[in-house]
JSON list of C-alpha atoms in Angstrom, two decimals:
[
{"chain": "A", "resi": 1, "resn": "UNK", "atom": "CA", "xyz": [26.49, -78.25, -48.76]},
{"chain": "A", "resi": 2, "resn": "UNK", "atom": "CA", "xyz": [26.65, -76.83, -45.23]},
{"chain": "A", "resi": 3, "resn": "UNK", "atom": "CA", "xyz": [29.67, -74.75, -46.23]},
{"chain": "A", "resi": 4, "resn": "UNK", "atom": "CA", "xyz": [27.85, -73.36, -49.26]},
{"chain": "A", "resi": 5, "resn": "UNK", "atom": "CA", "xyz": [24.77, -72.60, -47.17]},
{"chain": "A", "resi": 6, "resn": "UNK", "atom": "CA", "xyz": [26.87, -70.82, -44.56]},
{"chain": "A", "resi": 7, "resn": "UNK", "atom": "CA", "xyz": [28.60, -68.75, -47.22]},
{"chain": "A", "resi": 8, "resn": "UNK", "atom": "CA", "xyz": [25.25, -67.83, -48.77]},
{"chain": "A", "resi": 9, "resn": "UNK", "atom": "CA", "xyz": [23.80, -66.75, -45.43]},
{"chain": "A", "resi": 10, "resn": "UNK", "atom": "CA", "xyz": [26.93, -64.77, -44.58]},
{"chain": "A", "resi": 11, "resn": "UNK", "atom": "CA", "xyz": [26.94, -62.99, -47.93]},
{"chain": "A", "resi": 12, "resn": "UNK", "atom": "CA", "xyz": [23.24, -62.18, -47.61]},
{"chain": "A", "resi": 13, "resn": "UNK", "atom": "CA", "xyz": [23.83, -60.73, -44.14]},
{"chain": "A", "resi": 14, "resn": "UNK", "atom": "CA", "xyz": [26.68, -58.64, -45.50]},
{"chain": "A", "resi": 15, "resn": "UNK", "atom": "CA", "xyz": [24.47, -57.23, -48.27]},
{"chain": "A", "resi": 16, "resn": "UNK", "atom": "CA", "xyz": [21.68, -56.40, -45.81]},
{"chain": "A", "resi": 17, "resn": "UNK", "atom": "CA", "xyz": [24.18, -54.62, -43.59]},
{"chain": "A", "resi": 18, "resn": "UNK", "atom": "CA", "xyz": [25.56, -52.64, -46.50]},
{"chain": "A", "resi": 19, "resn": "UNK", "atom": "CA", "xyz": [22.05, -51.73, -47.64]},
{"chain": "A", "resi": 20, "resn": "UNK", "atom": "CA", "xyz": [21.19, -50.40, -44.20]},
{"chain": "A", "resi": 21, "resn": "UNK", "atom": "CA", "xyz": [24.33, -48.29, -44.10]},
{"chain": "A", "resi": 22, "resn": "UNK", "atom": "CA", "xyz": [23.71, -46.91, -47.58]},
{"chain": "A", "resi": 23, "resn": "UNK", "atom": "CA", "xyz": [20.02, -46.28, -46.86]},
{"chain": "A", "resi": 24, "resn": "UNK", "atom": "CA", "xyz": [20.82, -44.14, -43.80]},
{"chain": "A", "resi": 25, "resn": "UNK", "atom": "CA", "xyz": [21.35, -40.64, -45.20]},
{"chain": "A", "resi": 26, "resn": "UNK", "atom": "CA", "xyz": [24.07, -38.44, -43.80]},
{"chain": "A", "resi": 27, "resn": "UNK", "atom": "CA", "xyz": [22.69, -35.57, -41.69]},
{"chain": "A", "resi": 28, "resn": "UNK", "atom": "CA", "xyz": [21.97, -32.54, -43.85]},
{"chain": "A", "resi": 29, "resn": "UNK", "atom": "CA", "xyz": [22.57, -29.25, -42.10]},
{"chain": "A", "resi": 30, "resn": "UNK", "atom": "CA", "xyz": [22.46, -31.14, -38.80]},
{"chain": "A", "resi": 31, "resn": "UNK", "atom": "CA", "xyz": [24.76, -28.58, -37.23]},
{"chain": "A", "resi": 32, "resn": "UNK", "atom": "CA", "xyz": [22.53, -25.71, -38.36]},
{"chain": "A", "resi": 33, "resn": "UNK", "atom": "CA", "xyz": [19.42, -27.45, -37.01]},
{"chain": "A", "resi": 34, "resn": "UNK", "atom": "CA", "xyz": [21.03, -27.83, -33.59]},
{"chain": "A", "resi": 35, "resn": "UNK", "atom": "CA", "xyz": [22.04, -24.17, -33.29]},
{"chain": "A", "resi": 36, "resn": "UNK", "atom": "CA", "xyz": [19.96, -22.24, -30.81]},
{"chain": "A", "resi": 37, "resn": "UNK", "atom": "CA", "xyz": [17.99, -19.63, -32.72]},
{"chain": "A", "resi": 38, "resn": "UNK", "atom": "CA", "xyz": [18.73, -16.20, -31.34]},
{"chain": "A", "resi": 39, "resn": "UNK", "atom": "CA", "xyz": [16.44, -13.22, -31.51]},
{"chain": "A", "resi": 40, "resn": "UNK", "atom": "CA", "xyz": [16.40, -9.80, -29.96]},
{"chain": "A", "resi": 41, "resn": "UNK", "atom": "CA", "xyz": [13.32, -8.46, -28.22]},
{"chain": "A", "resi": 42, "resn": "UNK", "atom": "CA", "xyz": [14.02, -4.79, -27.52]},
{"chain": "A", "resi": 43, "resn": "UNK", "atom": "CA", "xyz": [12.72, -3.47, -24.20]},
{"chain": "A", "resi": 44, "resn": "UNK", "atom": "CA", "xyz": [9.96, -0.89, -24.66]},
{"chain": "A", "resi": 45, "resn": "UNK", "atom": "CA", "xyz": [10.94, 2.76, -24.58]},
{"chain": "A", "resi": 46, "resn": "UNK", "atom": "CA", "xyz": [10.08, 4.29, -21.19]},
{"chain": "A", "resi": 47, "resn": "UNK", "atom": "CA", "xyz": [6.61, 5.79, -21.25]},
{"chain": "A", "resi": 48, "resn": "UNK", "atom": "CA", "xyz": [7.89, 8.74, -19.23]},
{"chain": "A", "resi": 49, "resn": "UNK", "atom": "CA", "xyz": [10.24, 9.77, -22.06]},
{"chain": "A", "resi": 50, "resn": "UNK", "atom": "CA", "xyz": [9.30, 11.25, -25.43]},
{"chain": "A", "resi": 51, "resn": "UNK", "atom": "CA", "xyz": [9.24, 8.77, -28.35]},
{"chain": "A", "resi": 52, "resn": "UNK", "atom": "CA", "xyz": [12.73, 8.35, -29.83]},
{"chain": "A", "resi": 53, "resn": "UNK", "atom": "CA", "xyz": [11.66, 8.87, -33.43]},
{"chain": "A", "resi": 54, "resn": "UNK", "atom": "CA", "xyz": [14.29, 8.28, -36.06]},
{"chain": "A", "resi": 55, "resn": "UNK", "atom": "CA", "xyz": [14.94, 6.71, -39.43]},
{"chain": "A", "resi": 56, "resn": "UNK", "atom": "CA", "xyz": [16.45, 3.24, -39.90]},
{"chain": "A", "resi": 57, "resn": "UNK", "atom": "CA", "xyz": [16.75, 3.39, -43.71]},
{"chain": "A", "resi": 58, "resn": "UNK", "atom": "CA", "xyz": [18.32, 6.14, -45.75]},
{"chain": "A", "resi": 59, "resn": "UNK", "atom": "CA", "xyz": [15.89, 5.74, -48.64]},
{"chain": "A", "resi": 60, "resn": "UNK", "atom": "CA", "xyz": [16.45, 6.53, -52.29]},
{"chain": "A", "resi": 61, "resn": "UNK", "atom": "CA", "xyz": [14.13, 9.49, -52.73]},
{"chain": "A", "resi": 62, "resn": "UNK", "atom": "CA", "xyz": [16.11, 12.06, -50.79]},
{"chain": "A", "resi": 63, "resn": "UNK", "atom": "CA", "xyz": [18.60, 14.23, -52.61]},
{"chain": "A", "resi": 64, "resn": "UNK", "atom": "CA", "xyz": [20.49, 12.87, -55.58]},
{"chain": "A", "resi": 65, "resn": "UNK", "atom": "CA", "xyz": [21.76, 9.63, -54.05]},
{"chain": "A", "resi": 66, "resn": "UNK", "atom": "CA", "xyz": [21.42, 6.76, -56.54]},
{"chain": "A", "resi": 67, "resn": "UNK", "atom": "CA", "xyz": [18.90, 4.03, -55.84]},
{"chain": "A", "resi": 68, "resn": "UNK", "atom": "CA", "xyz": [20.66, 1.09, -54.19]},
{"chain": "A", "resi": 69, "resn": "UNK", "atom": "CA", "xyz": [19.62, -2.11, -52.43]},
{"chain": "A", "resi": 70, "resn": "UNK", "atom": "CA", "xyz": [20.12, -2.51, -49.57]},
{"chain": "A", "resi": 71, "resn": "UNK", "atom": "CA", "xyz": [19.80, 1.17, -48.72]},
{"chain": "A", "resi": 72, "resn": "UNK", "atom": "CA", "xyz": [21.85, 3.05, -46.16]},
{"chain": "A", "resi": 73, "resn": "UNK", "atom": "CA", "xyz": [20.79, 1.23, -42.98]},
{"chain": "A", "resi": 74, "resn": "UNK", "atom": "CA", "xyz": [21.33, 1.68, -39.25]},
{"chain": "A", "resi": 75, "resn": "UNK", "atom": "CA", "xyz": [21.84, -1.68, -37.53]},
{"chain": "A", "resi": 76, "resn": "UNK", "atom": "CA", "xyz": [19.50, -0.78, -34.68]},
{"chain": "A", "resi": 77, "resn": "UNK", "atom": "CA", "xyz": [16.11, -2.15, -33.57]},
{"chain": "A", "resi": 78, "resn": "UNK", "atom": "CA", "xyz": [13.11, -0.12, -34.67]},
{"chain": "A", "resi": 79, "resn": "UNK", "atom": "CA", "xyz": [9.34, -0.04, -34.37]},
{"chain": "A", "resi": 80, "resn": "UNK", "atom": "CA", "xyz": [6.82, 1.40, -36.76]},
{"chain": "A", "resi": 81, "resn": "UNK", "atom": "CA", "xyz": [4.10, 2.79, -34.52]},
{"chain": "A", "resi": 82, "resn": "UNK", "atom": "CA", "xyz": [2.20, 4.27, -37.48]},
{"chain": "A", "resi": 83, "resn": "UNK", "atom": "CA", "xyz": [2.90, 4.40, -41.23]},
{"chain": "A", "resi": 84, "resn": "UNK", "atom": "CA", "xyz": [4.66, 7.74, -40.66]},
{"chain": "A", "resi": 85, "resn": "UNK", "atom": "CA", "xyz": [6.19, 7.30, -37.17]},
{"chain": "A", "resi": 86, "resn": "UNK", "atom": "CA", "xyz": [9.25, 5.13, -36.68]},
{"chain": "A", "resi": 87, "resn": "UNK", "atom": "CA", "xyz": [11.21, 4.77, -33.44]},
{"chain": "A", "resi": 88, "resn": "UNK", "atom": "CA", "xyz": [14.88, 3.76, -33.73]},
{"chain": "A", "resi": 89, "resn": "UNK", "atom": "CA", "xyz": [16.74, 3.19, -30.48]},
{"chain": "A", "resi": 90, "resn": "UNK", "atom": "CA", "xyz": [19.01, 0.85, -28.55]},
{"chain": "A", "resi": 91, "resn": "UNK", "atom": "CA", "xyz": [20.70, 0.50, -25.16]},
{"chain": "A", "resi": 92, "resn": "UNK", "atom": "CA", "xyz": [24.41, 0.44, -24.36]},
{"chain": "A", "resi": 93, "resn": "UNK", "atom": "CA", "xyz": [26.43, -0.12, -21.20]},
{"chain": "A", "resi": 94, "resn": "UNK", "atom": "CA", "xyz": [29.56, 1.57, -22.54]},
{"chain": "A", "resi": 95, "resn": "UNK", "atom": "CA", "xyz": [30.71, 5.14, -22.06]},
{"chain": "A", "resi": 96, "resn": "UNK", "atom": "CA", "xyz": [32.18, 5.05, -25.59]},
{"chain": "A", "resi": 97, "resn": "UNK", "atom": "CA", "xyz": [29.89, 2.72, -27.55]},
{"chain": "A", "resi": 98, "resn": "UNK", "atom": "CA", "xyz": [30.22, 1.50, -31.10]},
{"chain": "A", "resi": 99, "resn": "UNK", "atom": "CA", "xyz": [27.40, 1.91, -33.61]},
{"chain": "A", "resi": 100, "resn": "UNK", "atom": "CA", "xyz": [27.14, -0.05, -36.83]},
{"chain": "A", "resi": 101, "resn": "UNK", "atom": "CA", "xyz": [25.70, 0.83, -40.23]},
{"chain": "A", "resi": 102, "resn": "UNK", "atom": "CA", "xyz": [25.39, -0.71, -43.66]},
{"chain": "A", "resi": 103, "resn": "UNK", "atom": "CA", "xyz": [27.05, 1.74, -46.05]},
{"chain": "A", "resi": 104, "resn": "UNK", "atom": "CA", "xyz": [26.02, 1.15, -49.69]},
{"chain": "A", "resi": 105, "resn": "UNK", "atom": "CA", "xyz": [28.42, 3.72, -51.13]},
{"chain": "A", "resi": 106, "resn": "UNK", "atom": "CA", "xyz": [32.16, 3.33, -51.69]},
{"chain": "A", "resi": 107, "resn": "UNK", "atom": "CA", "xyz": [34.95, 5.91, -51.70]},
{"chain": "A", "resi": 108, "resn": "UNK", "atom": "CA", "xyz": [35.02, 6.13, -55.51]},
{"chain": "A", "resi": 109, "resn": "UNK", "atom": "CA", "xyz": [31.88, 8.31, -55.44]},
{"chain": "A", "resi": 110, "resn": "UNK", "atom": "CA", "xyz": [33.36, 10.74, -52.88]},
{"chain": "A", "resi": 111, "resn": "UNK", "atom": "CA", "xyz": [30.06, 11.70, -51.25]},
{"chain": "A", "resi": 112, "resn": "UNK", "atom": "CA", "xyz": [30.64, 13.81, -48.10]},
{"chain": "A", "resi": 113, "resn": "UNK", "atom": "CA", "xyz": [29.55, 11.68, -45.13]},
{"chain": "A", "resi": 114, "resn": "UNK", "atom": "CA", "xyz": [29.19, 12.81, -41.54]},
{"chain": "A", "resi": 115, "resn": "UNK", "atom": "CA", "xyz": [28.35, 11.35, -38.14]},
{"chain": "A", "resi": 116, "resn": "UNK", "atom": "CA", "xyz": [26.77, 13.62, -35.51]},
{"chain": "A", "resi": 117, "resn": "UNK", "atom": "CA", "xyz": [25.96, 12.93, -31.85]},
{"chain": "A", "resi": 118, "resn": "UNK", "atom": "CA", "xyz": [23.69, 15.22, -29.84]},
{"chain": "A", "resi": 119, "resn": "UNK", "atom": "CA", "xyz": [22.82, 15.39, -26.15]},
{"chain": "A", "resi": 120, "resn": "UNK", "atom": "CA", "xyz": [19.30, 15.53, -24.71]},
{"chain": "A", "resi": 121, "resn": "UNK", "atom": "CA", "xyz": [19.14, 19.28, -25.30]},
{"chain": "A", "resi": 122, "resn": "UNK", "atom": "CA", "xyz": [19.97, 18.76, -29.01]},
{"chain": "A", "resi": 123, "resn": "UNK", "atom": "CA", "xyz": [23.46, 20.21, -28.58]},
{"chain": "A", "resi": 124, "resn": "UNK", "atom": "CA", "xyz": [26.03, 18.69, -30.89]},
{"chain": "A", "resi": 125, "resn": "UNK", "atom": "CA", "xyz": [28.69, 17.04, -28.72]},
{"chain": "A", "resi": 126, "resn": "UNK", "atom": "CA", "xyz": [30.50, 15.11, -31.45]},
{"chain": "A", "resi": 127, "resn": "UNK", "atom": "CA", "xyz": [30.67, 15.69, -35.18]},
{"chain": "A", "resi": 128, "resn": "UNK", "atom": "CA", "xyz": [33.07, 14.02, -37.57]},
{"chain": "A", "resi": 129, "resn": "UNK", "atom": "CA", "xyz": [33.55, 13.35, -41.26]},
{"chain": "A", "resi": 130, "resn": "UNK", "atom": "CA", "xyz": [33.41, 9.68, -42.22]},
{"chain": "A", "resi": 131, "resn": "UNK", "atom": "CA", "xyz": [35.56, 8.36, -45.04]},
{"chain": "A", "resi": 132, "resn": "UNK", "atom": "CA", "xyz": [33.57, 6.04, -47.30]},
{"chain": "A", "resi": 133, "resn": "UNK", "atom": "CA", "xyz": [34.92, 2.46, -47.37]},
{"chain": "A", "resi": 134, "resn": "UNK", "atom": "CA", "xyz": [36.66, 0.80, -50.30]},
{"chain": "A", "resi": 135, "resn": "UNK", "atom": "CA", "xyz": [33.53, -1.21, -51.02]},
{"chain": "A", "resi": 136, "resn": "UNK", "atom": "CA", "xyz": [29.95, -1.30, -49.70]},
{"chain": "A", "resi": 137, "resn": "UNK", "atom": "CA", "xyz": [29.57, -3.11, -46.41]},
{"chain": "A", "resi": 138, "resn": "UNK", "atom": "CA", "xyz": [28.94, -2.83, -42.68]},
{"chain": "A", "resi": 139, "resn": "UNK", "atom": "CA", "xyz": [30.98, -0.13, -40.98]},
{"chain": "A", "resi": 140, "resn": "UNK", "atom": "CA", "xyz": [31.59, 0.71, -37.31]},
{"chain": "A", "resi": 141, "resn": "UNK", "atom": "CA", "xyz": [31.61, 4.18, -35.79]},
{"chain": "A", "resi": 142, "resn": "UNK", "atom": "CA", "xyz": [32.76, 4.53, -32.18]},
{"chain": "A", "resi": 143, "resn": "UNK", "atom": "CA", "xyz": [32.23, 7.40, -29.78]},
{"chain": "A", "resi": 144, "resn": "UNK", "atom": "CA", "xyz": [35.77, 8.69, -29.04]},
{"chain": "A", "resi": 145, "resn": "UNK", "atom": "CA", "xyz": [37.45, 8.57, -25.64]},
{"chain": "A", "resi": 146, "resn": "UNK", "atom": "CA", "xyz": [37.09, 12.31, -25.08]},
{"chain": "A", "resi": 147, "resn": "UNK", "atom": "CA", "xyz": [33.29, 12.04, -25.29]},
{"chain": "A", "resi": 148, "resn": "UNK", "atom": "CA", "xyz": [31.64, 10.15, -22.42]},
{"chain": "A", "resi": 149, "resn": "UNK", "atom": "CA", "xyz": [28.00, 9.09, -22.47]},
{"chain": "A", "resi": 150, "resn": "UNK", "atom": "CA", "xyz": [26.35, 9.65, -19.10]},
{"chain": "A", "resi": 151, "resn": "UNK", "atom": "CA", "xyz": [24.29, 6.89, -17.50]},
{"chain": "A", "resi": 152, "resn": "UNK", "atom": "CA", "xyz": [20.51, 7.14, -18.00]},
{"chain": "A", "resi": 153, "resn": "UNK", "atom": "CA", "xyz": [20.87, 9.91, -20.56]},
{"chain": "A", "resi": 154, "resn": "UNK", "atom": "CA", "xyz": [19.60, 9.74, -24.13]},
{"chain": "A", "resi": 155, "resn": "UNK", "atom": "CA", "xyz": [21.72, 10.80, -27.09]},
{"chain": "A", "resi": 156, "resn": "UNK", "atom": "CA", "xyz": [20.62, 11.27, -30.67]},
{"chain": "A", "resi": 157, "resn": "UNK", "atom": "CA", "xyz": [22.86, 10.25, -33.55]},
{"chain": "A", "resi": 158, "resn": "UNK", "atom": "CA", "xyz": [22.76, 10.96, -37.27]},
{"chain": "A", "resi": 159, "resn": "UNK", "atom": "CA", "xyz": [24.69, 9.50, -40.19]},
{"chain": "A", "resi": 160, "resn": "UNK", "atom": "CA", "xyz": [24.30, 11.58, -43.34]},
{"chain": "A", "resi": 161, "resn": "UNK", "atom": "CA", "xyz": [25.48, 11.06, -46.91]},
{"chain": "A", "resi": 162, "resn": "UNK", "atom": "CA", "xyz": [25.38, 14.14, -49.13]},
{"chain": "A", "resi": 163, "resn": "UNK", "atom": "CA", "xyz": [25.11, 13.12, -52.77]},
{"chain": "A", "resi": 164, "resn": "UNK", "atom": "CA", "xyz": [24.40, 16.65, -53.97]},
{"chain": "A", "resi": 165, "resn": "UNK", "atom": "CA", "xyz": [27.59, 18.73, -54.14]},
{"chain": "A", "resi": 166, "resn": "UNK", "atom": "CA", "xyz": [25.56, 21.89, -54.79]},
{"chain": "A", "resi": 167, "resn": "UNK", "atom": "CA", "xyz": [23.51, 21.23, -51.62]},
{"chain": "A", "resi": 168, "resn": "UNK", "atom": "CA", "xyz": [20.28, 22.05, -53.43]},
{"chain": "A", "resi": 169, "resn": "UNK", "atom": "CA", "xyz": [18.62, 19.03, -51.86]},
{"chain": "A", "resi": 170, "resn": "UNK", "atom": "CA", "xyz": [18.90, 17.41, -48.43]},
{"chain": "A", "resi": 171, "resn": "UNK", "atom": "CA", "xyz": [21.30, 14.51, -47.75]},
{"chain": "A", "resi": 172, "resn": "UNK", "atom": "CA", "xyz": [20.15, 10.95, -47.26]},
{"chain": "A", "resi": 173, "resn": "UNK", "atom": "CA", "xyz": [20.42, 9.98, -43.61]},
{"chain": "A", "resi": 174, "resn": "UNK", "atom": "CA", "xyz": [19.63, 7.59, -40.79]},
{"chain": "A", "resi": 175, "resn": "UNK", "atom": "CA", "xyz": [18.82, 8.72, -37.27]},
{"chain": "A", "resi": 176, "resn": "UNK", "atom": "CA", "xyz": [18.15, 7.21, -33.87]},
{"chain": "A", "resi": 177, "resn": "UNK", "atom": "CA", "xyz": [18.64, 7.33, -30.12]},
{"chain": "A", "resi": 178, "resn": "UNK", "atom": "CA", "xyz": [21.13, 5.57, -27.87]},
{"chain": "A", "resi": 179, "resn": "UNK", "atom": "CA", "xyz": [20.87, 5.39, -24.09]},
{"chain": "A", "resi": 180, "resn": "UNK", "atom": "CA", "xyz": [23.50, 4.25, -21.63]},
{"chain": "A", "resi": 181, "resn": "UNK", "atom": "CA", "xyz": [22.32, 2.07, -18.74]},
{"chain": "A", "resi": 182, "resn": "UNK", "atom": "CA", "xyz": [23.96, -0.04, -16.04]},
{"chain": "A", "resi": 183, "resn": "UNK", "atom": "CA", "xyz": [23.46, -3.75, -15.41]},
{"chain": "A", "resi": 184, "resn": "UNK", "atom": "CA", "xyz": [22.98, -5.15, -11.94]},
{"chain": "A", "resi": 185, "resn": "UNK", "atom": "CA", "xyz": [25.99, -6.45, -10.01]},
{"chain": "A", "resi": 186, "resn": "UNK", "atom": "CA", "xyz": [25.19, -10.12, -10.57]},
{"chain": "A", "resi": 187, "resn": "UNK", "atom": "CA", "xyz": [25.07, -9.74, -14.35]},
{"chain": "A", "resi": 188, "resn": "UNK", "atom": "CA", "xyz": [28.22, -7.60, -14.34]},
{"chain": "A", "resi": 189, "resn": "UNK", "atom": "CA", "xyz": [30.10, -10.33, -12.47]},
{"chain": "A", "resi": 190, "resn": "UNK", "atom": "CA", "xyz": [28.97, -12.93, -14.99]},
{"chain": "A", "resi": 191, "resn": "UNK", "atom": "CA", "xyz": [30.29, -10.81, -17.85]},
{"chain": "A", "resi": 192, "resn": "UNK", "atom": "CA", "xyz": [33.78, -10.72, -16.30]},
{"chain": "A", "resi": 193, "resn": "UNK", "atom": "CA", "xyz": [34.30, -14.48, -16.64]},
{"chain": "A", "resi": 194, "resn": "UNK", "atom": "CA", "xyz": [32.10, -15.20, -19.66]},
{"chain": "A", "resi": 195, "resn": "UNK", "atom": "CA", "xyz": [33.37, -16.30, -23.07]},
{"chain": "A", "resi": 196, "resn": "UNK", "atom": "CA", "xyz": [32.56, -14.00, -26.01]},
{"chain": "A", "resi": 197, "resn": "UNK", "atom": "CA", "xyz": [29.55, -16.15, -26.99]},
{"chain": "A", "resi": 198, "resn": "UNK", "atom": "CA", "xyz": [28.35, -16.17, -23.40]},
{"chain": "A", "resi": 199, "resn": "UNK", "atom": "CA", "xyz": [28.74, -12.38, -23.23]},
{"chain": "A", "resi": 200, "resn": "UNK", "atom": "CA", "xyz": [26.69, -12.06, -26.39]},
{"chain": "A", "resi": 201, "resn": "UNK", "atom": "CA", "xyz": [23.95, -14.18, -24.82]},
{"chain": "A", "resi": 202, "resn": "UNK", "atom": "CA", "xyz": [24.02, -12.14, -21.59]},
{"chain": "A", "resi": 203, "resn": "UNK", "atom": "CA", "xyz": [23.70, -8.86, -23.48]},
{"chain": "A", "resi": 204, "resn": "UNK", "atom": "CA", "xyz": [20.91, -10.35, -25.56]},
{"chain": "A", "resi": 205, "resn": "UNK", "atom": "CA", "xyz": [18.95, -11.50, -22.51]},
{"chain": "A", "resi": 206, "resn": "UNK", "atom": "CA", "xyz": [19.29, -8.09, -20.88]},
{"chain": "A", "resi": 207, "resn": "UNK", "atom": "CA", "xyz": [18.21, -6.05, -23.91]},
{"chain": "A", "resi": 208, "resn": "UNK", "atom": "CA", "xyz": [21.63, -4.45, -24.48]},
{"chain": "A", "resi": 209, "resn": "UNK", "atom": "CA", "xyz": [21.62, -4.12, -28.24]},
{"chain": "A", "resi": 210, "resn": "UNK", "atom": "CA", "xyz": [24.85, -2.32, -29.08]},
{"chain": "A", "resi": 211, "resn": "UNK", "atom": "CA", "xyz": [27.16, -4.62, -27.11]},
{"chain": "A", "resi": 212, "resn": "UNK", "atom": "CA", "xyz": [25.32, -7.74, -28.29]},
{"chain": "A", "resi": 213, "resn": "UNK", "atom": "CA", "xyz": [25.77, -6.64, -31.91]},
{"chain": "A", "resi": 214, "resn": "UNK", "atom": "CA", "xyz": [29.40, -5.59, -31.41]},
{"chain": "A", "resi": 215, "resn": "UNK", "atom": "CA", "xyz": [30.35, -8.86, -29.66]},
{"chain": "A", "resi": 216, "resn": "UNK", "atom": "CA", "xyz": [28.75, -11.08, -32.29]},
{"chain": "A", "resi": 217, "resn": "UNK", "atom": "CA", "xyz": [30.11, -9.04, -35.19]},
{"chain": "A", "resi": 218, "resn": "UNK", "atom": "CA", "xyz": [33.66, -9.43, -33.85]},
{"chain": "A", "resi": 219, "resn": "UNK", "atom": "CA", "xyz": [33.18, -13.19, -33.52]},
{"chain": "A", "resi": 220, "resn": "UNK", "atom": "CA", "xyz": [31.75, -13.38, -37.03]},
{"chain": "A", "resi": 221, "resn": "UNK", "atom": "CA", "xyz": [34.62, -11.38, -38.49]},
{"chain": "A", "resi": 222, "resn": "UNK", "atom": "CA", "xyz": [37.29, -13.38, -36.64]},
{"chain": "A", "resi": 223, "resn": "UNK", "atom": "CA", "xyz": [35.67, -16.73, -37.54]},
{"chain": "A", "resi": 224, "resn": "UNK", "atom": "CA", "xyz": [34.13, -16.26, -41.00]},
{"chain": "A", "resi": 225, "resn": "UNK", "atom": "CA", "xyz": [33.83, -20.03, -41.58]},
{"chain": "A", "resi": 226, "resn": "UNK", "atom": "CA", "xyz": [32.14, -20.80, -38.27]},
{"chain": "A", "resi": 227, "resn": "UNK", "atom": "CA", "xyz": [28.65, -21.91, -39.29]},
{"chain": "A", "resi": 228, "resn": "UNK", "atom": "CA", "xyz": [27.13, -21.44, -35.84]},
{"chain": "A", "resi": 229, "resn": "UNK", "atom": "CA", "xyz": [28.26, -17.83, -35.56]},
{"chain": "A", "resi": 230, "resn": "UNK", "atom": "CA", "xyz": [27.17, -17.11, -39.13]},
{"chain": "A", "resi": 231, "resn": "UNK", "atom": "CA", "xyz": [23.67, -18.45, -38.47]},
{"chain": "A", "resi": 232, "resn": "UNK", "atom": "CA", "xyz": [23.41, -16.52, -35.20]},
{"chain": "A", "resi": 233, "resn": "UNK", "atom": "CA", "xyz": [24.45, -13.31, -36.97]},
{"chain": "A", "resi": 234, "resn": "UNK", "atom": "CA", "xyz": [21.77, -13.84, -39.62]},
{"chain": "A", "resi": 235, "resn": "UNK", "atom": "CA", "xyz": [19.15, -14.70, -36.99]},
{"chain": "A", "resi": 236, "resn": "UNK", "atom": "CA", "xyz": [20.00, -11.62, -34.92]},
{"chain": "A", "resi": 237, "resn": "UNK", "atom": "CA", "xyz": [19.55, -9.18, -37.79]},
{"chain": "A", "resi": 238, "resn": "UNK", "atom": "CA", "xyz": [16.51, -11.02, -39.10]},
{"chain": "A", "resi": 239, "resn": "UNK", "atom": "CA", "xyz": [14.88, -10.72, -35.66]},
{"chain": "A", "resi": 240, "resn": "UNK", "atom": "CA", "xyz": [14.91, -6.92, -36.06]},
{"chain": "A", "resi": 241, "resn": "UNK", "atom": "CA", "xyz": [13.79, -7.11, -39.72]},
{"chain": "A", "resi": 242, "resn": "UNK", "atom": "CA", "xyz": [17.17, -6.28, -41.23]},
{"chain": "A", "resi": 243, "resn": "UNK", "atom": "CA", "xyz": [17.71, -9.62, -42.96]},
{"chain": "A", "resi": 244, "resn": "UNK", "atom": "CA", "xyz": [18.67, -7.87, -46.22]},
{"chain": "A", "resi": 245, "resn": "UNK", "atom": "CA", "xyz": [21.94, -6.64, -44.68]},
{"chain": "A", "resi": 246, "resn": "UNK", "atom": "CA", "xyz": [22.77, -9.86, -42.80]},
{"chain": "A", "resi": 247, "resn": "UNK", "atom": "CA", "xyz": [24.78, -11.22, -45.74]},
{"chain": "A", "resi": 248, "resn": "UNK", "atom": "CA", "xyz": [26.67, -7.99, -46.37]},
{"chain": "A", "resi": 249, "resn": "UNK", "atom": "CA", "xyz": [30.41, -8.00, -45.58]},
{"chain": "A", "resi": 250, "resn": "UNK", "atom": "CA", "xyz": [31.69, -6.79, -42.24]},
{"chain": "A", "resi": 251, "resn": "UNK", "atom": "CA", "xyz": [34.40, -4.34, -43.17]},
{"chain": "A", "resi": 252, "resn": "UNK", "atom": "CA", "xyz": [37.70, -4.83, -41.34]},
{"chain": "A", "resi": 253, "resn": "UNK", "atom": "CA", "xyz": [38.11, -1.49, -39.62]},
{"chain": "A", "resi": 254, "resn": "UNK", "atom": "CA", "xyz": [36.36, 1.74, -38.83]},
{"chain": "A", "resi": 255, "resn": "UNK", "atom": "CA", "xyz": [36.26, 4.20, -41.70]}
]
């Protein structure tokens, strides 16, 4: 009788243990929940300088470009001061920075596309044709080595797509301002020994948009299955209200 009682108690304990294990659900998206949410708060444009102006979306009403979603988009922070005034601008620390855009058109349509960079006096200092990619996605355009951005100077950029071969109507375009600044010595020293994710965080904390975006995009492209980097990429673009392009493919090389 004692043996039977012992067996019964042991079996009951086993069932209780199994029930507890089965009743404890496996963590769902536990990794995602633990990821630090990143966001970019752009520093205000200096009051002593004229408003940057600009255009973050290409739109579908200009020229003969077909209606697409997402539209041609500059991956740059922007503010909408009034319904008709938009300011598009970002900081860089590089003499030859990289800008990024979502390009909704592919090379099969053969629309002439051009990137233009102007100095503060509106002189064109760099102008180049851009080959459309094999498929829609996020492209990179870098300022070449023979063009050096001066510190504390503003430069205006344009990316235009001309869908009207007869040029009877204006091209669709995006436009904004980029300004090169320097970081203090302490931050610069940290960057020298930081990992790529740490560099991204440093740029983020110091309001340096173009290098923050470039660093994270490279990590995302090199580690497409890394859930943390993917979530941070989506959070970064969502924080500047460009969540509709966050899921678009990062194209492998500059056009």
